[in-house]
Steps between C-alpha positions, in 0.01 A plus 500: 500500500633743759849635435772536762482878455129490590576288808776741597265798452246332729767439771629860477146643515357275771795455734717807443221754440605545137817672624806404295735671745364294789512183292863575410600575862347180632609270217845636418416538129532843343197706407621489139506117503149485639371762256653306206329182614166675545517672159584177321847620388646208691339179618547427873633153580280252686746523793459878504122469532536241778750719684267806482215288635728399788586868562131583508403230749799440727566798727852619554632511856643836598702573811346784700739470795745240622612498860376853563587588858210519746536689826240417763565837670360691196146530369403178319280661230761763414768235456277272294396782268867586445592136435211437258495835321256496209429130556307546827166402343636228269462126546811314602702281728691625805739354753618585852851417620676511836829681571698208354301502176310183586154478341235539770180548305376500143170642386299591194292808452249647260614840637847487650486796743191385686596139524859564607381748759254249640750211494786684665281613790379147586586322822792255497339158545813287547642377830846625599744298713459542875833681524361793299380728778330766285353327198379722215123534500455671164658436157623859486745406778675232296468614135815680386467477122213494250497389139214558257437385144247607240374184337315684227137567438324190373147433399473225761597654835604172661844507330674648807342219706668236285840669523460534876401132534804383310742710705334395828528132409871545429606732783254439792546840675479499877204740535276349227235271646414345163758377251289539186320259278610412150222248431252776414745715311307589185125530468355518157323832447122492464357549155345841446 
């Protein structure tokens, strides 16, 4: 029969690279607690094992930027690199807002910098009232704030898609053509 310590060792090795410091940072337990469980000095509770499994499989959302100002008179790439920092090549979710902080667009990305750059340079596809004499042609003309979130690296890369779909269904941003689909949320991974 497999012991809880053996299960814990497997989780630490397979999902945290055998790194007790990383396991402690993500789980909130101390390195000493984890080491005691692994050595058999203490027996981890069933709830502890279940919590560590959850930590291994459910990515943590991290705020990269919230309502970072965007100036359409400045170079787009330079601004996006400054907003995203070290997260430029990470997967995530991003949002564009107008000058009043109203959500205009929500997107997902496997690499934030490239996708945000592409999305912010797209043509505005909505009709403006006839009284608007000079309607914006490009999203850069109406986006004033950008938010970006790191949704964590997961084995199945469609996780950002599910988060995006949920938010789209709730908020229905003006510039999104599709409002997401929750019916196909989770696909079972293929056996290898």
